[in-house]
């Protein structure tokens, strides 16, 4: 079975030394009393929960999977899932970042993201049950009526009721404008929903007493396309009463019609959901459902990006342990282990390349992902309007990058770490193949990574004439100006400045081409997102390097090796990973003709 230790030291480095998160959060009145000890304690305890409760049932959950009973139309989760969930709930983890008003602990979203990382390292399939509940909670918090919030949020905060998001239908996934599920108004103000949803994560299970489905559907007179979609709350059991004392009542007409058999995350129930005259209540305004659902989708995209980080970290930890232990061949520079028949494979340069690739993407992704979470807190809770807008703009710009860049890297790194095991990675015994299978879905759901790339270049950059990208660019420029003359920083700052200039130029070029031919955007979007992803990682790697350079200098070169090692990984990132942008930029510039000239019938 794979092993895992929460990467507390690196998490604390990012939170305290790179982001100065406690000071930043204390500017927000609701976190005025937060201190570093509390942050550390929460993360340590959360790490223990993941190590002790989630990791042991990750492999067994994958092997056993979920079971569907057609007689009762219900789903049983793998052995141990419910027990872990009960322990999670009883410890109050579900409400970590939820409002105190609804029984939550009111802690920052940043801590939730740090906890997510560890949950996704140890058991992505399990973590999706409480994760989707948080997404549904946030959507209701923002868009539901007071009465609805009072009814549902306390139970979702305590984890007694879980949540889902029901968008996809058999004929429509990416193109939600085609969805057909119908919602007919009833005399009592409720709606009757009829239709079929597929691929619904956590759609049915035995871990909680009720499941609160957020369902997209159309009113009878709705306009065509995405402008005619409304959002409904459809509980599995219709609640009676309100708040913490609410009880579950009659079984509603929303059922699991079967489970998908799939490549990974087997412990998570991916359900076909039948709505057979189910009773629902509208959330927000008619035909504005997609806007409301975006709250859940954006939160989920950040979460999915962190799934990529979690898998990278756990795959890396296991690959390192194996590489130090496995004896094969001799070091090209001469034996390091002459008394044994061979050297450990960690002596081989290419094995180190694979390990360092995963480490550089994990540590870069952690700094980036945690910063975006801090932007989420800034957007919601900062007292200064300008800061709130800055947080919102950065969240908006970075969401597709978090989702696509971090999950592409997650899959790549899981595969590289499997490769470190050779054939032993491909067989089931070591658990590495599960990481590769689990990591693959992250590139698909919550909007495929292609769709994220189109969102970045289209909506987030070209539609606002690059304004948000310029705000980020200003931060990068300020960093370069502050640190560019420092000789120890040159190796990090110069490539950062270089990629910054290239992104600026490339974006302008693409904007010009897009005006003449929209296919140019479609053809360039995926490599373009990867180039911008590298700009962002370069910035965070340079910030981490700055802290490390200062610490190494302050302690005379090395009481604590952590900082020297950080600089080694930074160097690896800038010298071995960032240069892929040269190929990607050429790829963007090639344009659309090579992709579009062949007639469809010739494929
Ligand atoms: C395990 C699993 C769990 C899921 N959980 C949920 C859930 O909880 N709730 C939910 O509602 N859905 C869920 N989904 C559905 C998921 O979000 C969709 O599968 C995904 O959005 C893609 O839709 P699709 O599968 O219909 O693919 P399609 O939309 O048919 O796309 C097929 C391919 O075409 C590309 N494509 C489509 N349109 C365009 C375009 N305009 N431009 C360029 N390329 C395009 C796509 O990128 C993709 O590569 C889940 C799916 C899986 C497999």
XYZ file of C-alpha atoms and ligand atoms in Angstrom:
656
model
C 0.000 0.000 0.000
C 1.318 3.484 -0.755
C 2.416 5.593 2.180
C 1.848 9.297 2.807
C 3.007 11.924 5.272
C 1.312 15.316 5.179
C 3.901 17.760 3.757
C 3.529 20.061 6.776
C 6.898 21.733 6.473
C 6.302 22.770 2.896
C 2.711 23.794 3.590
C 3.892 25.995 6.444
C 6.679 27.428 4.281
C 4.125 28.486 1.668
C 1.555 29.761 4.153
C 3.842 31.680 6.481
C 7.071 32.482 4.675
C 5.961 32.919 1.066
C 2.388 34.187 1.311
C 2.461 35.767 4.790
C -1.042 34.359 4.975
C -1.825 35.065 8.623
C -1.027 38.788 8.301
C -2.976 38.978 5.043
C -5.971 37.252 6.611
C -5.848 39.348 9.774
C -6.591 42.406 7.643
C -10.058 40.901 7.251
C -12.224 41.547 10.340
C -13.579 37.995 10.472
C -10.035 36.605 10.766
C -8.649 39.376 13.006
C -7.890 36.893 15.797
C -6.285 34.242 13.632
C -2.760 33.227 14.588
C -0.061 31.025 13.120
C -0.409 28.404 15.879
C -4.076 27.889 15.068
C -3.269 27.557 11.354
C -0.520 25.026 12.060
C -2.641 23.065 14.494
C -5.546 22.799 12.045
C -3.269 21.569 9.282
C -1.493 19.079 11.526
C -4.764 17.592 12.777
C -6.215 17.546 9.261
C -3.065 15.788 8.051
C -3.422 13.127 10.758
C -7.022 12.518 9.755
C -5.971 11.978 6.144
C -3.033 9.735 7.028
C -4.948 7.620 9.566
C -8.490 7.503 8.181
C -8.407 8.122 4.425
C -5.207 6.526 3.173
C -5.994 3.021 4.533
C -9.288 2.903 2.582
C -8.023 4.382 -0.677
C -6.786 1.175 -2.244
C -9.588 -0.998 -0.839
C -12.155 1.552 -2.002
C -10.671 1.413 -5.503
C -10.803 -2.389 -5.565
C -14.271 -2.804 -4.063
C -15.921 0.211 -5.716
C -19.529 1.213 -5.092
C -22.430 -1.232 -5.302
C -25.826 -0.508 -6.788
C -28.965 -2.260 -5.573
C -31.631 -2.057 -8.329
C -34.391 -3.161 -5.940
C -33.985 -0.134 -3.683
C -32.256 2.064 -6.305
C -29.592 2.785 -3.732
C -25.802 2.794 -3.605
C -23.476 1.305 -1.006
C -20.034 2.864 -0.699
C -16.933 0.697 -0.133
C -16.117 -0.694 3.299
C -14.818 1.941 5.686
C -16.094 4.968 3.737
C -19.048 5.603 6.034
C -16.968 5.102 9.194
C -14.380 7.614 7.953
C -17.176 10.026 7.069
C -18.761 9.675 10.525
C -15.417 10.430 12.155
C -14.936 13.409 9.822
C -18.361 14.784 10.654
C -18.090 14.224 14.366
C -14.801 16.124 14.433
C -16.554 19.086 12.743
C -14.330 19.010 9.649
C -17.204 19.519 7.221
C -17.848 23.010 8.578
C -14.199 24.102 8.671
C -14.684 27.166 6.447
C -18.479 27.421 6.737
C -20.210 30.408 8.323
C -20.522 30.276 12.126
C -24.134 31.406 11.630
C -24.901 27.965 10.209
C -22.778 26.041 12.703
C -19.440 26.216 10.871
C -16.043 27.138 12.278
C -15.700 30.206 10.061
C -12.036 29.539 9.222
C -10.456 30.792 5.971
C -10.957 29.054 2.633
C -7.192 28.862 2.467
C -7.212 26.253 5.240
C -9.936 24.345 3.443
C -7.729 24.198 0.354
C -4.737 22.979 2.386
C -7.001 20.267 3.840
C -8.298 19.380 0.364
C -4.757 18.849 -0.835
C -4.188 16.219 1.849
C -7.584 14.593 1.277
C -6.887 14.297 -2.441
C -3.448 12.824 -1.787
C -4.915 10.146 0.421
C -8.328 9.404 -1.096
C -9.720 11.479 -3.953
C -12.797 9.273 -4.389
C -13.842 9.671 -0.745
C -12.999 13.372 -0.610
C -15.433 14.131 -3.413
C -18.449 13.386 -1.161
C -17.749 16.171 1.365
C -16.127 18.327 -1.352
C -19.289 18.517 -3.441
C -21.267 19.356 -0.318
C -19.062 22.404 0.200
C -19.639 23.466 -3.419
C -23.416 23.130 -3.038
C -23.261 24.953 0.309
C -21.448 27.907 -1.276
C -23.902 28.104 -4.141
C -26.853 28.169 -1.724
C -25.113 30.672 0.552
C -24.771 33.082 -2.354
C -28.016 32.543 -4.229
C -30.684 30.874 -2.077
C -33.453 32.708 -0.243
C -33.040 33.180 3.527
C -35.641 30.505 4.272
C -33.843 28.007 2.017
C -30.510 28.784 3.633
C -31.951 28.284 7.118
C -33.407 24.970 6.072
C -30.435 23.435 4.271
C -27.183 25.061 5.360
C -26.989 23.888 8.999
C -27.391 20.232 7.939
C -24.874 20.623 5.129
C -22.439 22.339 7.476
C -22.635 19.452 9.905
C -22.347 16.983 7.025
C -25.609 15.237 7.939
C -26.753 16.069 4.411
C -24.423 16.019 1.425
C -24.662 17.832 -1.914
C -24.324 17.166 -5.631
C -24.264 19.155 -8.843
C -26.551 17.815 -11.574
C -25.707 19.391 -14.927
C -24.741 16.718 -17.435
C -27.304 14.847 -19.563
C -26.682 12.039 -22.073
C -26.732 14.377 -25.073
C -25.138 17.395 -23.406
C -21.963 17.790 -21.407
C -19.901 20.756 -22.496
C -22.811 22.402 -24.305
C -25.231 22.906 -21.438
C -27.438 25.069 -23.636
C -28.918 21.825 -24.991
C -30.122 20.475 -21.665
C -33.685 19.152 -21.581
C -34.670 18.384 -17.974
C -38.040 20.066 -17.447
C -39.323 21.967 -14.428
C -43.052 22.628 -14.250
C -44.393 25.200 -11.785
C -46.857 23.930 -9.152
C -49.583 25.849 -7.363
C -47.682 25.759 -4.040
C -44.613 27.508 -5.494
C -42.604 24.304 -5.951
C -41.711 22.667 -9.303
C -42.022 19.142 -10.693
C -38.792 18.073 -12.381
C -38.569 15.384 -15.033
C -35.512 14.252 -16.948
C -32.281 12.290 -16.862
C -28.873 13.338 -15.619
C -25.725 11.282 -16.055
C -22.245 11.147 -14.519
C -23.441 12.650 -11.228
C -20.665 12.324 -8.663
C -21.832 11.265 -5.175
C -25.369 11.054 -6.671
C -26.407 8.360 -4.204
C -24.638 6.761 -1.248
C -25.069 5.467 2.277
C -22.861 7.960 4.106
C -25.424 10.648 4.998
C -29.139 10.711 5.785
C -30.082 13.058 2.947
C -28.636 14.238 -0.380
C -29.296 17.745 -1.658
C -29.134 17.815 -5.446
C -28.633 21.126 -7.236
C -30.253 20.534 -10.607
C -30.209 22.594 -13.803
C -33.505 22.438 -15.707
C -35.756 24.422 -18.041
C -39.067 26.111 -17.322
C -41.820 25.430 -19.907
C -41.489 28.906 -21.465
C -37.700 29.140 -21.176
C -35.701 30.673 -24.035
C -33.425 28.302 -25.967
C -29.799 27.836 -25.019
C -27.974 28.815 -21.851
C -30.258 31.815 -21.302
C -33.137 29.452 -20.519
C -31.635 27.434 -17.678
C -32.820 27.658 -14.090
C -31.402 26.139 -10.914
C -33.394 23.980 -8.515
C -32.797 22.380 -5.174
C -34.071 18.799 -5.238
C -33.590 16.890 -1.968
C -33.532 13.079 -1.910
C -35.861 13.245 1.117
C -38.091 16.307 1.395
C -37.165 18.002 4.688
C -39.623 18.871 7.413
C -39.018 21.644 9.936
C -36.029 23.923 9.592
C -32.421 24.446 10.634
C -30.602 22.039 12.898
C -33.832 20.425 14.043
C -35.083 19.698 10.478
C -35.947 16.068 9.853
C -36.133 14.100 6.662
C -39.628 13.445 5.319
C -41.051 11.738 2.225
C -38.791 10.116 -0.393
C -38.617 12.459 -3.391
C -38.811 11.341 -7.041
C -35.091 11.562 -7.776
C -33.388 8.171 -7.987
C -30.117 6.624 -8.974
C -30.831 4.507 -12.065
C -27.386 2.878 -12.144
C -23.666 3.388 -11.666
C -21.000 4.080 -14.275
C -18.141 1.582 -14.377
C -15.083 3.675 -14.861
C -11.306 4.003 -15.081
C -10.620 5.497 -11.646
C -12.082 7.149 -8.518
C -13.977 3.899 -8.106
C -14.939 4.640 -4.514
C -16.978 7.595 -5.686
C -20.495 6.812 -6.922
C -20.883 8.208 -10.474
C -24.641 7.936 -10.909
C -27.241 8.096 -13.618
C -30.001 10.111 -11.950
C -33.638 9.841 -12.917
C -35.951 12.726 -12.087
C -39.463 11.363 -12.173
C -41.714 14.254 -11.199
C -39.316 15.135 -8.401
C -40.259 18.098 -6.248
C -37.819 20.968 -6.427
C -37.565 24.597 -5.420
C -36.007 27.309 -7.531
C -32.830 28.998 -6.399
C -32.390 32.587 -7.492
C -34.173 33.961 -10.524
C -35.774 32.097 -13.437
C -33.438 31.516 -16.411
C -30.409 32.713 -14.402
C -29.520 29.256 -13.153
C -26.238 28.881 -14.952
C -24.903 32.074 -13.338
C -25.841 30.746 -9.915
C -24.323 27.350 -10.675
C -21.067 29.063 -11.639
C -20.423 29.661 -7.933
C -20.360 25.907 -7.462
C -18.494 25.264 -10.702
C -15.753 27.808 -9.947
C -15.280 26.482 -6.418
C -15.169 22.976 -7.844
C -12.590 23.996 -10.470
C -10.265 25.240 -7.752
C -10.870 21.977 -5.878
C -10.177 19.883 -8.970
C -6.906 21.749 -9.601
C -5.920 20.843 -6.049
C -6.767 17.201 -6.850
C -3.928 17.417 -9.382
C -1.633 18.747 -6.647
C -2.676 16.091 -4.117
C -2.018 13.217 -6.492
C 1.346 14.683 -7.521
C 2.468 14.920 -3.893
C 1.511 11.368 -2.919
C 2.915 9.875 -6.138
C 6.170 11.782 -5.552
C 6.524 10.612 -1.952
C 6.136 6.978 -2.956
C 8.408 7.236 -5.984
C 11.181 8.780 -3.855
C 10.972 5.973 -1.290
C 11.139 3.389 -4.064
C 14.013 5.107 -5.882
C 16.135 5.078 -2.708
C 15.446 1.408 -2.124
C 15.449 -0.233 -5.547
C 18.901 -1.447 -6.631
C 19.528 -1.518 -10.374
C 22.635 -0.679 -12.386
C 25.561 1.433 -11.396
C 25.904 5.180 -11.235
C 27.531 6.439 -14.461
C 29.901 8.448 -12.272
C 31.091 5.326 -10.399
C 29.417 3.017 -7.836
C 27.859 4.725 -4.813
C 27.066 1.444 -3.140
C 30.085 -0.808 -3.872
C 29.335 -3.353 -1.147
C 25.941 -4.129 -2.755
C 25.375 -5.708 -6.177
C 23.959 -2.465 -7.598
C 23.265 1.175 -6.740
C 19.816 2.533 -5.823
C 18.107 3.906 -8.908
C 18.079 7.422 -7.445
C 21.674 7.732 -8.732
C 20.472 7.770 -12.344
C 20.001 11.245 -13.833
C 16.753 10.428 -15.579
C 15.176 8.937 -12.452
C 16.062 12.214 -10.745
C 14.476 14.131 -13.617
C 11.206 12.272 -13.073
C 11.276 12.841 -9.312
C 12.231 16.499 -9.596
C 9.532 17.090 -12.206
C 6.904 15.895 -9.742
C 8.461 17.805 -6.862
C 8.745 21.070 -8.808
C 5.137 20.857 -10.007
C 3.899 19.920 -6.525
C 5.716 22.734 -4.745
C 4.963 25.298 -7.469
C 1.330 24.181 -7.528
C 1.064 24.432 -3.745
C 2.295 28.048 -3.704
C 0.014 28.958 -6.611
C -3.078 27.058 -5.414
C -2.818 28.390 -1.856
C -2.383 31.942 -3.187
C -5.534 31.575 -5.280
C -7.358 30.365 -2.155
C -6.124 33.472 -0.347
C -7.575 35.484 -3.233
C -10.909 33.727 -2.592
C -10.812 34.921 1.020
C -9.779 38.411 -0.122
C -12.629 38.534 -2.605
C -15.192 37.609 0.039
C -13.925 39.127 3.256
C -11.511 42.022 2.704
C -12.870 45.307 4.099
C -11.370 47.334 1.242
C -13.405 47.336 -1.955
C -10.350 47.635 -4.189
C -8.788 44.603 -2.541
C -12.014 42.647 -2.938
C -12.010 43.498 -6.642
C -8.361 42.497 -6.925
C -9.190 39.147 -5.273
C -12.174 38.638 -7.582
C -10.165 39.494 -10.714
C -7.325 37.175 -9.769
C -9.772 34.358 -8.936
C -11.477 34.823 -12.261
C -8.246 34.918 -14.297
C -6.575 32.064 -12.446
C -9.466 29.592 -12.167
C -8.936 28.019 -15.632
C -5.174 27.883 -15.012
C -5.610 26.178 -11.637
C -8.019 23.677 -13.165
C -6.160 22.854 -16.378
C -2.459 23.443 -15.683
C -2.503 21.745 -12.285
C -4.463 18.719 -13.484
C -2.410 18.275 -16.677
C 0.675 18.357 -14.475
C -0.977 16.003 -11.973
C -1.510 13.342 -14.623
C 1.961 13.865 -16.095
C 3.571 13.574 -12.659
C 1.547 10.510 -11.640
C 2.755 8.881 -14.840
C 6.398 9.940 -14.298
C 6.284 8.605 -10.730
C 4.807 5.317 -11.983
C 7.698 5.168 -14.458
C 10.163 5.377 -11.564
C 8.820 1.968 -10.488
C 9.353 0.459 -13.944
C 7.130 -2.613 -14.409
C 6.372 -2.590 -10.689
C 4.511 0.652 -11.216
C 2.276 -0.884 -13.858
C 1.143 -3.823 -11.735
C -1.344 -3.151 -8.961
C 0.801 -4.153 -5.970
C 2.407 -0.774 -5.337
C -0.671 1.378 -5.879
C 0.965 3.674 -8.424
C -1.362 2.732 -11.260
C -4.340 3.888 -9.185
C -2.846 7.376 -8.983
C -2.554 7.511 -12.776
C -6.138 6.277 -13.237
C -7.540 8.615 -10.582
C -5.610 11.630 -11.923
C -7.034 11.220 -15.429
C -10.579 12.340 -14.641
C -9.350 15.679 -13.304
C -8.562 16.783 -16.859
C -12.122 15.985 -17.954
C -14.747 16.946 -15.388
C -15.652 20.478 -14.299
C -15.237 21.546 -17.929
C -12.544 19.739 -19.917
C -9.103 21.298 -19.984
C -9.719 22.387 -23.577
C -12.761 24.323 -22.387
C -10.692 25.874 -19.588
C -8.141 27.020 -22.174
C -10.858 28.603 -24.314
C -12.258 30.288 -21.205
C -8.817 31.707 -20.343
C -7.977 33.170 -23.715
C -11.530 34.103 -24.713
C -13.491 35.261 -21.706
C -10.745 35.980 -19.205
C -8.181 37.692 -21.445
C -9.406 38.862 -24.855
C -12.890 39.894 -23.725
C -11.512 42.348 -21.167
C -8.641 43.444 -23.432
C -6.113 41.763 -21.184
C -6.980 43.948 -18.145
C -6.815 41.139 -15.554
C -3.653 39.722 -17.088
C -2.100 43.193 -16.825
C -2.963 43.330 -13.112
C -1.083 40.070 -12.623
C 1.689 41.339 -14.906
C 2.067 44.394 -12.666
C 2.739 42.153 -9.670
C 5.334 40.277 -11.691
C 6.987 43.526 -12.843
C 7.126 44.875 -9.298
C 8.778 41.673 -8.143
C 11.308 41.877 -10.962
C 12.099 45.509 -10.181
C 12.555 44.767 -6.489
C 14.744 41.713 -6.966
C 16.277 41.955 -10.422
C 19.535 43.548 -9.316
C 20.247 41.004 -6.607
C 23.010 38.716 -7.954
C 21.683 35.619 -6.128
C 18.280 36.139 -7.688
C 19.332 36.685 -11.283
C 19.010 33.023 -12.274
C 15.338 33.158 -11.233
C 14.355 36.719 -12.080
C 15.807 36.823 -15.625
C 13.798 33.857 -16.943
C 10.703 35.225 -15.156
C 11.134 38.568 -16.947
C 11.724 36.761 -20.225
C 8.554 34.625 -20.029
C 6.588 37.704 -18.886
C 7.625 39.609 -22.020
C 6.867 36.644 -24.234
C 3.361 36.186 -22.804
C 2.625 39.863 -23.360
C 3.730 39.705 -26.990
C 2.027 36.386 -27.668
C -1.267 37.621 -26.211
C -1.241 40.691 -28.448
C -0.469 38.600 -31.507
C -3.248 36.170 -30.692
C -5.716 38.993 -30.100
C -4.973 40.395 -33.565
C -5.302 37.011 -35.244
C -8.545 36.262 -33.380
C -10.167 39.340 -34.882
C -9.618 37.909 -38.353
C -10.412 34.259 -37.621
C -11.922 32.763 -34.415
C -10.432 29.351 -35.187
C -7.064 30.909 -34.325
C -8.193 31.070 -30.706
C -9.378 27.450 -30.703
C -6.140 26.264 -32.260
C -3.918 28.196 -29.854
C -5.854 27.902 -26.594
C -4.342 24.747 -25.099
C -0.638 25.542 -25.642
C -1.361 29.191 -24.738
C -2.786 28.200 -21.335
C 0.311 26.122 -20.678
C 2.554 29.086 -21.485
C 0.599 31.334 -19.098
C 0.672 28.531 -16.507
C 4.447 28.609 -16.694
C 4.491 32.389 -16.277
C 2.468 31.976 -13.097
C 4.660 29.127 -11.779
C 7.812 31.107 -12.638
C 6.505 33.956 -10.519
C 5.737 31.714 -7.546
C 9.003 29.818 -7.914
C 10.884 33.140 -7.953
C 9.027 34.230 -4.798
C 9.903 30.960 -3.090
C 13.516 31.291 -4.240
C 13.688 34.789 -2.773
C 12.665 33.519 0.676
C 15.152 30.653 0.374
C 18.014 32.917 -0.779
C 17.424 35.208 2.199
C 17.254 32.321 4.663
C 20.379 30.650 3.332
C 22.248 33.937 3.608
C 20.872 34.644 7.093
C 21.943 31.327 8.580
C 25.390 31.426 7.018
C 24.740 28.863 4.357
C 22.864 26.131 5.947
C 21.792 25.092 9.400
C 18.498 24.093 7.859
C 18.900 22.269 4.532
C 15.253 22.930 3.621
C 16.103 26.261 1.976
C 19.115 24.978 0.047
C 16.983 22.159 -1.302
C 14.264 24.641 -2.215
C 16.783 26.523 -4.351
C 17.839 23.292 -6.042
C 14.244 22.535 -7.005
C 13.775 26.160 -8.152
C 16.825 25.795 -10.380
C 15.459 22.551 -11.794
C 12.136 24.246 -12.539
C 13.709 27.184 -14.376
C 16.307 25.145 -16.246
C 14.432 21.949 -17.107
C 10.670 22.625 -17.071
C 10.179 26.254 -18.064
C 12.042 25.842 -21.407
C 9.132 23.803 -22.787
C 7.506 27.210 -23.342
C 9.767 27.707 -26.397
C 8.037 24.812 -28.174
C 4.619 25.823 -26.875
C 5.021 29.380 -28.168
C 5.983 28.078 -31.608
C 2.957 25.839 -31.443
C 0.667 28.814 -30.664
C 2.176 30.825 -33.532
C 1.672 28.103 -36.144
C -1.982 29.089 -36.264
C -5.071 27.134 -37.214
C -4.457 26.209 -40.851
C -2.614 22.927 -40.140
C -5.531 21.817 -37.998
C -8.389 23.000 -40.161
C -7.326 22.390 -43.753
C -8.113 18.678 -43.842
C -11.802 18.029 -44.653
C -13.664 16.133 -41.907
C -14.377 13.208 -44.272
C -10.631 12.711 -44.810
C -9.994 11.836 -41.142
C -16.321 10.408 -13.343
C -17.101 11.591 -13.786
C -17.715 12.401 -12.842
C -18.490 13.486 -13.249
N -19.179 14.222 -12.302
C -20.121 15.112 -12.730
C -21.016 15.734 -11.788
O -20.921 15.529 -10.580
N -21.989 16.542 -12.274
C -22.137 16.803 -13.610
O -23.038 17.520 -13.981
N -21.289 16.244 -14.519
C -20.297 15.407 -14.112
N -19.460 14.823 -15.012
C -19.582 15.182 -16.420
C -18.401 15.999 -16.916
O -18.414 17.284 -16.381
C -18.454 15.954 -18.458
O -18.103 14.634 -18.833
C -17.541 16.971 -19.113
O -17.977 18.281 -18.826
C -17.475 16.781 -20.627
O -18.733 16.581 -21.203
P -18.984 15.316 -22.145
O -18.464 14.113 -21.450
O -20.377 15.306 -22.567
O -18.036 15.557 -23.369
P -18.386 16.433 -24.684
O -18.974 17.726 -24.258
O -19.137 15.602 -25.633
O -16.925 16.701 -25.268
C -16.191 15.727 -25.994
C -14.850 16.320 -26.432
O -15.094 17.450 -27.283
C -14.458 18.609 -26.779
N -15.333 19.761 -26.995
C -16.653 19.868 -26.755
N -17.096 21.092 -27.063
C -16.040 21.792 -27.497
C -15.843 23.126 -27.932
N -16.846 24.010 -27.954
N -14.596 23.512 -28.295
C -13.553 22.633 -28.257
N -13.677 21.373 -27.828
C -14.901 20.946 -27.442
C -14.281 18.345 -25.283
O -13.204 19.111 -24.737
C -14.017 16.851 -25.260
O -12.657 16.592 -25.501
C -18.616 13.771 -14.629
C -17.973 12.969 -15.566
C -17.252 11.897 -15.156
C -16.611 11.007 -16.207
